[in-house]
Amino acid sequence: PQKIDSMKAFVGYNKIRIENGAVVKDDPRVQINTSAIAKGYSCDIVADVLQSFGITNYMVEIGGEITMRGVNEKGDCWRIGIDKPTDDALAMNRELQLILSVCDKAVATSGNYRNYYVKDGVKYSHTIDPQTGYPSEQDILGATIIADDCMTADAYATAFMAMGLEKSVEVAKTISGLHYYFIYAKPDGEVDVLFSDEFQQFMVN
C-alpha cells in the first residue's frame, strides 16, 4: 500500500505539458503509458494511409478496435459483433452480446472479462483506477463506444471502465458524437445493459 500511495504522486495529465512540440516533465520519474489509446490511434493512422491511396471502402481492426469507412463488399454498412462478458480469458467459447451495423465511424470496446489475473482465488481487473492505484472494482463489465475516430472511442472505452456506470453516463452525455453501450453488474449480481438513445441506430435486431 505504501508503494502504491507513493506512485500516485506521479499520476495525472497535469504532470506533463507540451512546449514547442516537445513533451516536458517536471519530474523525470513520471512516465507516459499510451496503451489506452494505442490500438485506436493505430487504426486511425492505417485508415489515413488507405485514404491517401484513394481507398474509400475499408474496415481496419487492430486488437478489437475498429475504424470503418464506406461500405462492405455487399454495399452495406459494416457489421461487427460485440462479445458477451464471460470469464473466458482465452476466448474459447465466445458468444455475441449484439451486432452493430456501422458506416463511417469507429468502434472500441473495453472489458475486464478477458484481461484479468487471479491471485489466491481473487480476480483482479487489468484496468487500474487512477484515484486508488489499485485494480478497478467498478460495476461496468464492458463498455462499447462509437465515435468519429478510433482513438477517441478507445480512450473513452477504457476511461469509462474505471469511472463506473453513473459517472460514465454523466460524462458521455457531455461529449458530442459519442455513443455508448454499457454492460454492467447490478448490486444483486444481475447483469444488465444501458445504452444511449443514439446508439440504438447502430444495433441490428
PDB file of C-alpha atoms in Angstrom:
ATOM      1  CA  PRO A   1       0.000   0.000   0.000  1.00  0.00           C
ATOM      2  CA  GLN A   2       2.770   2.456   0.854  1.00  0.00           C
ATOM      3  CA  LYS A   3       4.485   1.905  -2.505  1.00  0.00           C
ATOM      4  CA  ILE A   4       1.221   2.389  -4.404  1.00  0.00           C
ATOM      5  CA  ASP A   5       0.436   5.565  -2.478  1.00  0.00           C
ATOM      6  CA  SER A   6       3.871   6.962  -3.292  1.00  0.00           C
ATOM      7  CA  MET A   7       3.407   6.239  -7.011  1.00  0.00           C
ATOM      8  CA  LYS A   8       0.061   8.057  -7.101  1.00  0.00           C
ATOM      9  CA  ALA A   9       2.023  11.295  -6.823  1.00  0.00           C
ATOM     10  CA  PHE A  10       3.106  10.748 -10.440  1.00  0.00           C
ATOM     11  CA  VAL A  11      -0.388  10.134 -11.838  1.00  0.00           C
ATOM     12  CA  GLY A  12      -2.257  12.805 -13.785  1.00  0.00           C
ATOM     13  CA  TYR A  13      -2.275  14.624 -17.096  1.00  0.00           C
ATOM     14  CA  ASN A  14      -1.191  17.774 -15.261  1.00  0.00           C
ATOM     15  CA  LYS A  15       2.212  16.173 -14.651  1.00  0.00           C
ATOM     16  CA  ILE A  16       3.226  16.816 -18.256  1.00  0.00           C
ATOM     17  CA  ARG A  17       2.865  19.625 -20.766  1.00  0.00           C
ATOM     18  CA  ILE A  18       3.643  20.324 -24.401  1.00  0.00           C
ATOM     19  CA  GLU A  19       6.110  23.106 -25.177  1.00  0.00           C
ATOM     20  CA  ASN A  20       7.269  23.895 -28.711  1.00  0.00           C
ATOM     21  CA  GLY A  21       6.226  20.456 -29.905  1.00  0.00           C
ATOM     22  CA  ALA A  22       8.093  18.656 -27.118  1.00  0.00           C
ATOM     23  CA  VAL A  23       6.819  16.763 -24.067  1.00  0.00           C
ATOM     24  CA  VAL A  24       8.045  18.352 -20.843  1.00  0.00           C
ATOM     25  CA  LYS A  25       8.039  16.570 -17.465  1.00  0.00           C
ATOM     26  CA  ASP A  26       8.834  18.433 -14.260  1.00  0.00           C
ATOM     27  CA  ASP A  27       9.691  15.134 -12.582  1.00  0.00           C
ATOM     28  CA  PRO A  28      11.787  12.607 -14.557  1.00  0.00           C
ATOM     29  CA  ARG A  29      10.060   9.730 -12.747  1.00  0.00           C
ATOM     30  CA  VAL A  30       6.764  10.483 -14.498  1.00  0.00           C
ATOM     31  CA  GLN A  31       6.053   8.029 -17.323  1.00  0.00           C
ATOM     32  CA  ILE A  32       3.515   8.140 -20.137  1.00  0.00           C
ATOM     33  CA  ASN A  33       1.567   4.975 -20.938  1.00  0.00           C
ATOM     34  CA  THR A  34      -0.413   5.225 -24.172  1.00  0.00           C
ATOM     35  CA  SER A  35      -1.845   1.695 -24.110  1.00  0.00           C
ATOM     36  CA  ALA A  36      -5.393   3.013 -23.608  1.00  0.00           C
ATOM     37  CA  ILE A  37      -5.325   4.772 -26.989  1.00  0.00           C
ATOM     38  CA  ALA A  38      -2.567   2.990 -28.931  1.00  0.00           C
ATOM     39  CA  LYS A  39      -4.724   0.486 -30.804  1.00  0.00           C
ATOM     40  CA  GLY A  40      -7.365   3.068 -31.642  1.00  0.00           C
ATOM     41  CA  TYR A  41      -4.765   5.575 -32.793  1.00  0.00           C
ATOM     42  CA  SER A  42      -3.101   2.907 -34.929  1.00  0.00           C
ATOM     43  CA  CYS A  43      -6.444   2.171 -36.610  1.00  0.00           C
ATOM     44  CA  ASP A  44      -6.806   5.847 -37.472  1.00  0.00           C
ATOM     45  CA  ILE A  45      -3.269   6.021 -38.889  1.00  0.00           C
ATOM     46  CA  VAL A  46      -3.832   2.978 -41.107  1.00  0.00           C
ATOM     47  CA  ALA A  47      -7.147   4.490 -42.225  1.00  0.00           C
ATOM     48  CA  ASP A  48      -5.376   7.722 -43.172  1.00  0.00           C
ATOM     49  CA  VAL A  49      -2.893   5.751 -45.279  1.00  0.00           C
ATOM     50  CA  LEU A  50      -5.714   3.936 -47.078  1.00  0.00           C
ATOM     51  CA  GLN A  51      -7.459   7.245 -47.733  1.00  0.00           C
ATOM     52  CA  SER A  52      -4.217   8.683 -49.141  1.00  0.00           C
ATOM     53  CA  PHE A  53      -4.246   5.901 -51.748  1.00  0.00           C
ATOM     54  CA  GLY A  54      -7.823   6.732 -52.712  1.00  0.00           C
ATOM     55  CA  ILE A  55      -9.348   3.743 -50.917  1.00  0.00           C
ATOM     56  CA  THR A  56     -12.725   4.769 -49.536  1.00  0.00           C
ATOM     57  CA  ASN A  57     -14.324   1.461 -48.503  1.00  0.00           C
ATOM     58  CA  TYR A  58     -12.478  -0.358 -45.735  1.00  0.00           C
ATOM     59  CA  MET A  59     -12.521  -1.707 -42.199  1.00  0.00           C
ATOM     60  CA  VAL A  60      -9.367  -1.526 -40.092  1.00  0.00           C
ATOM     61  CA  GLU A  61      -9.267  -3.695 -36.973  1.00  0.00           C
ATOM     62  CA  ILE A  62      -6.391  -3.798 -34.505  1.00  0.00           C
ATOM     63  CA  GLY A  63      -6.832  -5.730 -31.285  1.00  0.00           C
ATOM     64  CA  GLY A  64     -10.599  -5.350 -31.306  1.00  0.00           C
ATOM     65  CA  GLU A  65     -10.675  -1.618 -32.034  1.00  0.00           C
ATOM     66  CA  ILE A  66     -12.171  -0.799 -35.424  1.00  0.00           C
ATOM     67  CA  THR A  67     -12.296   2.100 -37.872  1.00  0.00           C
ATOM     68  CA  MET A  68     -14.837   1.803 -40.701  1.00  0.00           C
ATOM     69  CA  ARG A  69     -15.350   3.932 -43.773  1.00  0.00           C
ATOM     70  CA  GLY A  70     -17.638   3.467 -46.732  1.00  0.00           C
ATOM     71  CA  VAL A  71     -19.388   0.126 -47.185  1.00  0.00           C
ATOM     72  CA  ASN A  72     -18.574  -3.585 -47.357  1.00  0.00           C
ATOM     73  CA  GLU A  73     -18.436  -5.753 -50.484  1.00  0.00           C
ATOM     74  CA  LYS A  74     -22.240  -6.042 -50.454  1.00  0.00           C
ATOM     75  CA  GLY A  75     -22.683  -2.292 -50.419  1.00  0.00           C
ATOM     76  CA  ASP A  76     -23.955  -2.308 -46.845  1.00  0.00           C
ATOM     77  CA  CYS A  77     -22.641  -0.770 -43.663  1.00  0.00           C
ATOM     78  CA  TRP A  78     -20.017  -2.862 -41.902  1.00  0.00           C
ATOM     79  CA  ARG A  79     -21.321  -5.400 -39.394  1.00  0.00           C
ATOM     80  CA  ILE A  80     -19.383  -6.222 -36.261  1.00  0.00           C
ATOM     81  CA  GLY A  81     -20.156  -8.366 -33.228  1.00  0.00           C
ATOM     82  CA  ILE A  82     -19.731  -7.410 -29.586  1.00  0.00           C
ATOM     83  CA  ASP A  83     -18.916 -10.296 -27.256  1.00  0.00           C
ATOM     84  CA  LYS A  84     -20.868 -11.165 -24.137  1.00  0.00           C
ATOM     85  CA  PRO A  85     -18.871 -10.604 -20.948  1.00  0.00           C
ATOM     86  CA  THR A  86     -17.915 -14.091 -19.792  1.00  0.00           C
ATOM     87  CA  ASP A  87     -14.996 -15.342 -17.689  1.00  0.00           C
ATOM     88  CA  ASP A  88     -13.228 -16.790 -20.704  1.00  0.00           C
ATOM     89  CA  ALA A  89      -9.698 -15.406 -20.784  1.00  0.00           C
ATOM     90  CA  LEU A  90      -8.745 -17.490 -23.833  1.00  0.00           C
ATOM     91  CA  ALA A  91     -11.927 -16.606 -25.761  1.00  0.00           C
ATOM     92  CA  MET A  92     -12.610 -20.272 -26.455  1.00  0.00           C
ATOM     93  CA  ASN A  93     -16.389 -20.022 -26.016  1.00  0.00           C
ATOM     94  CA  ARG A  94     -17.366 -16.660 -27.429  1.00  0.00           C
ATOM     95  CA  GLU A  95     -20.996 -15.541 -27.544  1.00  0.00           C
ATOM     96  CA  LEU A  96     -22.261 -12.343 -29.109  1.00  0.00           C
ATOM     97  CA  GLN A  97     -23.981  -9.735 -26.983  1.00  0.00           C
ATOM     98  CA  LEU A  98     -25.147  -7.775 -30.022  1.00  0.00           C
ATOM     99  CA  ILE A  99     -24.396  -6.991 -33.669  1.00  0.00           C
ATOM    100  CA  LEU A 100     -23.726  -3.487 -34.910  1.00  0.00           C
ATOM    101  CA  SER A 101     -24.138  -2.013 -38.381  1.00  0.00           C
ATOM    102  CA  VAL A 102     -21.741   0.897 -38.755  1.00  0.00           C
ATOM    103  CA  CYS A 103     -20.751   3.284 -41.559  1.00  0.00           C
ATOM    104  CA  ASP A 104     -18.069   5.977 -41.352  1.00  0.00           C
ATOM    105  CA  LYS A 105     -17.487   5.599 -37.621  1.00  0.00           C
ATOM    106  CA  ALA A 106     -15.109   3.906 -35.216  1.00  0.00           C
ATOM    107  CA  VAL A 107     -15.901   1.371 -32.502  1.00  0.00           C
ATOM    108  CA  ALA A 108     -13.901   0.418 -29.431  1.00  0.00           C
ATOM    109  CA  THR A 109     -14.751  -1.987 -26.631  1.00  0.00           C
ATOM    110  CA  SER A 110     -13.082  -2.335 -23.260  1.00  0.00           C
ATOM    111  CA  GLY A 111     -13.870  -5.048 -20.748  1.00  0.00           C
ATOM    112  CA  ASN A 112     -12.483  -6.814 -17.714  1.00  0.00           C
ATOM    113  CA  TYR A 113     -13.886 -10.213 -18.590  1.00  0.00           C
ATOM    114  CA  ARG A 114     -10.821 -11.368 -20.561  1.00  0.00           C
ATOM    115  CA  ASN A 115      -7.951  -9.186 -19.388  1.00  0.00           C
ATOM    116  CA  TYR A 116      -7.527 -10.104 -15.739  1.00  0.00           C
ATOM    117  CA  TYR A 117      -5.406 -12.198 -13.434  1.00  0.00           C
ATOM    118  CA  VAL A 118      -6.252 -14.390 -10.466  1.00  0.00           C
ATOM    119  CA  LYS A 119      -4.262 -14.499  -7.240  1.00  0.00           C
ATOM    120  CA  ASP A 120      -5.277 -16.507  -4.188  1.00  0.00           C
ATOM    121  CA  GLY A 121      -8.683 -17.086  -5.734  1.00  0.00           C
ATOM    122  CA  VAL A 122      -9.379 -13.386  -6.265  1.00  0.00           C
ATOM    123  CA  LYS A 123      -9.835 -11.962  -9.775  1.00  0.00           C
ATOM    124  CA  TYR A 124      -8.172  -8.619 -10.459  1.00  0.00           C
ATOM    125  CA  SER A 125      -9.042  -6.333 -13.350  1.00  0.00           C
ATOM    126  CA  HIS A 126      -6.371  -5.149 -15.800  1.00  0.00           C
ATOM    127  CA  THR A 127      -7.815  -1.637 -15.538  1.00  0.00           C
ATOM    128  CA  ILE A 128      -6.155   0.436 -12.826  1.00  0.00           C
ATOM    129  CA  ASP A 129      -8.223   3.063 -11.039  1.00  0.00           C
ATOM    130  CA  PRO A 130      -6.049   6.204 -11.161  1.00  0.00           C
ATOM    131  CA  GLN A 131      -7.614   7.536  -7.963  1.00  0.00           C
ATOM    132  CA  THR A 132      -6.807   4.489  -5.838  1.00  0.00           C
ATOM    133  CA  GLY A 133      -3.855   2.979  -7.687  1.00  0.00           C
ATOM    134  CA  TYR A 134      -5.474  -0.449  -7.426  1.00  0.00           C
ATOM    135  CA  PRO A 135      -7.331  -2.594  -9.994  1.00  0.00           C
ATOM    136  CA  SER A 136     -10.725  -1.103 -10.774  1.00  0.00           C
ATOM    137  CA  GLU A 137     -13.697  -2.513  -8.859  1.00  0.00           C
ATOM    138  CA  GLN A 138     -16.386  -0.609 -10.732  1.00  0.00           C
ATOM    139  CA  ASP A 139     -19.720  -2.033 -11.884  1.00  0.00           C
ATOM    140  CA  ILE A 140     -19.142  -1.792 -15.653  1.00  0.00           C
ATOM    141  CA  LEU A 141     -18.206  -5.161 -17.175  1.00  0.00           C
ATOM    142  CA  GLY A 142     -17.898  -3.941 -20.742  1.00  0.00           C
ATOM    143  CA  ALA A 143     -18.003  -0.555 -22.463  1.00  0.00           C
ATOM    144  CA  THR A 144     -18.542  -0.190 -26.213  1.00  0.00           C
ATOM    145  CA  ILE A 145     -18.086   3.288 -27.637  1.00  0.00           C
ATOM    146  CA  ILE A 146     -18.865   4.609 -31.126  1.00  0.00           C
ATOM    147  CA  ALA A 147     -17.157   7.835 -32.178  1.00  0.00           C
ATOM    148  CA  ASP A 148     -15.919   9.603 -35.294  1.00  0.00           C
ATOM    149  CA  ASP A 149     -12.340   8.415 -34.742  1.00  0.00           C
ATOM    150  CA  CYS A 150     -10.998   5.290 -33.095  1.00  0.00           C
ATOM    151  CA  MET A 151      -8.519   6.938 -30.738  1.00  0.00           C
ATOM    152  CA  THR A 152     -11.381   8.829 -29.098  1.00  0.00           C
ATOM    153  CA  ALA A 153     -13.539   5.707 -28.874  1.00  0.00           C
ATOM    154  CA  ASP A 154     -10.633   3.699 -27.442  1.00  0.00           C
ATOM    155  CA  ALA A 155      -9.761   6.321 -24.841  1.00  0.00           C
ATOM    156  CA  TYR A 156     -13.284   6.698 -23.511  1.00  0.00           C
ATOM    157  CA  ALA A 157     -13.993   2.955 -23.521  1.00  0.00           C
ATOM    158  CA  THR A 158     -11.033   2.486 -21.176  1.00  0.00           C
ATOM    159  CA  ALA A 159     -11.784   5.557 -19.061  1.00  0.00           C
ATOM    160  CA  PHE A 160     -15.389   4.518 -18.514  1.00  0.00           C
ATOM    161  CA  MET A 161     -14.262   1.134 -17.192  1.00  0.00           C
ATOM    162  CA  ALA A 162     -12.511   2.973 -14.363  1.00  0.00           C
ATOM    163  CA  MET A 163     -15.257   5.572 -13.803  1.00  0.00           C
ATOM    164  CA  GLY A 164     -18.189   3.270 -13.173  1.00  0.00           C
ATOM    165  CA  LEU A 165     -21.687   3.467 -14.625  1.00  0.00           C
ATOM    166  CA  GLU A 166     -23.136   6.611 -13.056  1.00  0.00           C
ATOM    167  CA  LYS A 167     -20.119   8.832 -13.701  1.00  0.00           C
ATOM    168  CA  SER A 168     -19.601   7.403 -17.198  1.00  0.00           C
ATOM    169  CA  VAL A 169     -23.144   8.235 -18.291  1.00  0.00           C
ATOM    170  CA  GLU A 170     -22.766  11.730 -16.852  1.00  0.00           C
ATOM    171  CA  VAL A 171     -19.526  12.337 -18.765  1.00  0.00           C
ATOM    172  CA  ALA A 172     -20.678  10.680 -22.007  1.00  0.00           C
ATOM    173  CA  LYS A 173     -23.715  12.949 -22.225  1.00  0.00           C
ATOM    174  CA  THR A 174     -21.439  15.992 -22.367  1.00  0.00           C
ATOM    175  CA  ILE A 175     -19.451  14.758 -25.392  1.00  0.00           C
ATOM    176  CA  SER A 176     -20.938  15.399 -28.815  1.00  0.00           C
ATOM    177  CA  GLY A 177     -20.851  12.459 -31.214  1.00  0.00           C
ATOM    178  CA  LEU A 178     -20.044   9.873 -28.539  1.00  0.00           C
ATOM    179  CA  HIS A 179     -22.424   6.900 -28.315  1.00  0.00           C
ATOM    180  CA  TYR A 180     -22.201   4.310 -25.530  1.00  0.00           C
ATOM    181  CA  TYR A 181     -23.332   0.794 -24.683  1.00  0.00           C
ATOM    182  CA  PHE A 182     -22.537  -0.382 -21.150  1.00  0.00           C
ATOM    183  CA  ILE A 183     -22.834  -3.902 -19.796  1.00  0.00           C
ATOM    184  CA  TYR A 184     -22.848  -3.675 -16.021  1.00  0.00           C
ATOM    185  CA  ALA A 185     -23.448  -5.652 -12.842  1.00  0.00           C
ATOM    186  CA  LYS A 186     -26.262  -4.633 -10.522  1.00  0.00           C
ATOM    187  CA  PRO A 187     -25.728  -4.723  -6.735  1.00  0.00           C
ATOM    188  CA  ASP A 188     -27.521  -8.093  -6.619  1.00  0.00           C
ATOM    189  CA  GLY A 189     -25.102  -9.509  -9.198  1.00  0.00           C
ATOM    190  CA  GLU A 190     -27.547  -9.491 -12.101  1.00  0.00           C
ATOM    191  CA  VAL A 191     -26.109  -8.307 -15.419  1.00  0.00           C
ATOM    192  CA  ASP A 192     -27.907  -5.543 -17.313  1.00  0.00           C
ATOM    193  CA  VAL A 193     -27.235  -3.086 -20.153  1.00  0.00           C
ATOM    194  CA  LEU A 194     -27.596   0.646 -20.603  1.00  0.00           C
ATOM    195  CA  PHE A 195     -27.076   2.498 -23.868  1.00  0.00           C
ATOM    196  CA  SER A 196     -27.549   5.989 -25.262  1.00  0.00           C
ATOM    197  CA  ASP A 197     -30.540   6.781 -27.453  1.00  0.00           C
ATOM    198  CA  GLU A 198     -28.238   7.460 -30.407  1.00  0.00           C
ATOM    199  CA  PHE A 199     -26.504   4.096 -30.027  1.00  0.00           C
ATOM    200  CA  GLN A 200     -29.709   2.267 -30.887  1.00  0.00           C
ATOM    201  CA  GLN A 201     -29.497   3.324 -34.545  1.00  0.00           C
ATOM    202  CA  PHE A 202     -26.415   1.092 -34.948  1.00  0.00           C
ATOM    203  CA  MET A 203     -27.954  -2.014 -33.350  1.00  0.00           C
ATOM    204  CA  VAL A 204     -29.118  -4.868 -35.587  1.00  0.00           C
ATOM    205  CA  ASN A 205     -32.272  -6.588 -34.362  1.00  0.00           C
TER     206      ASN A 205
END
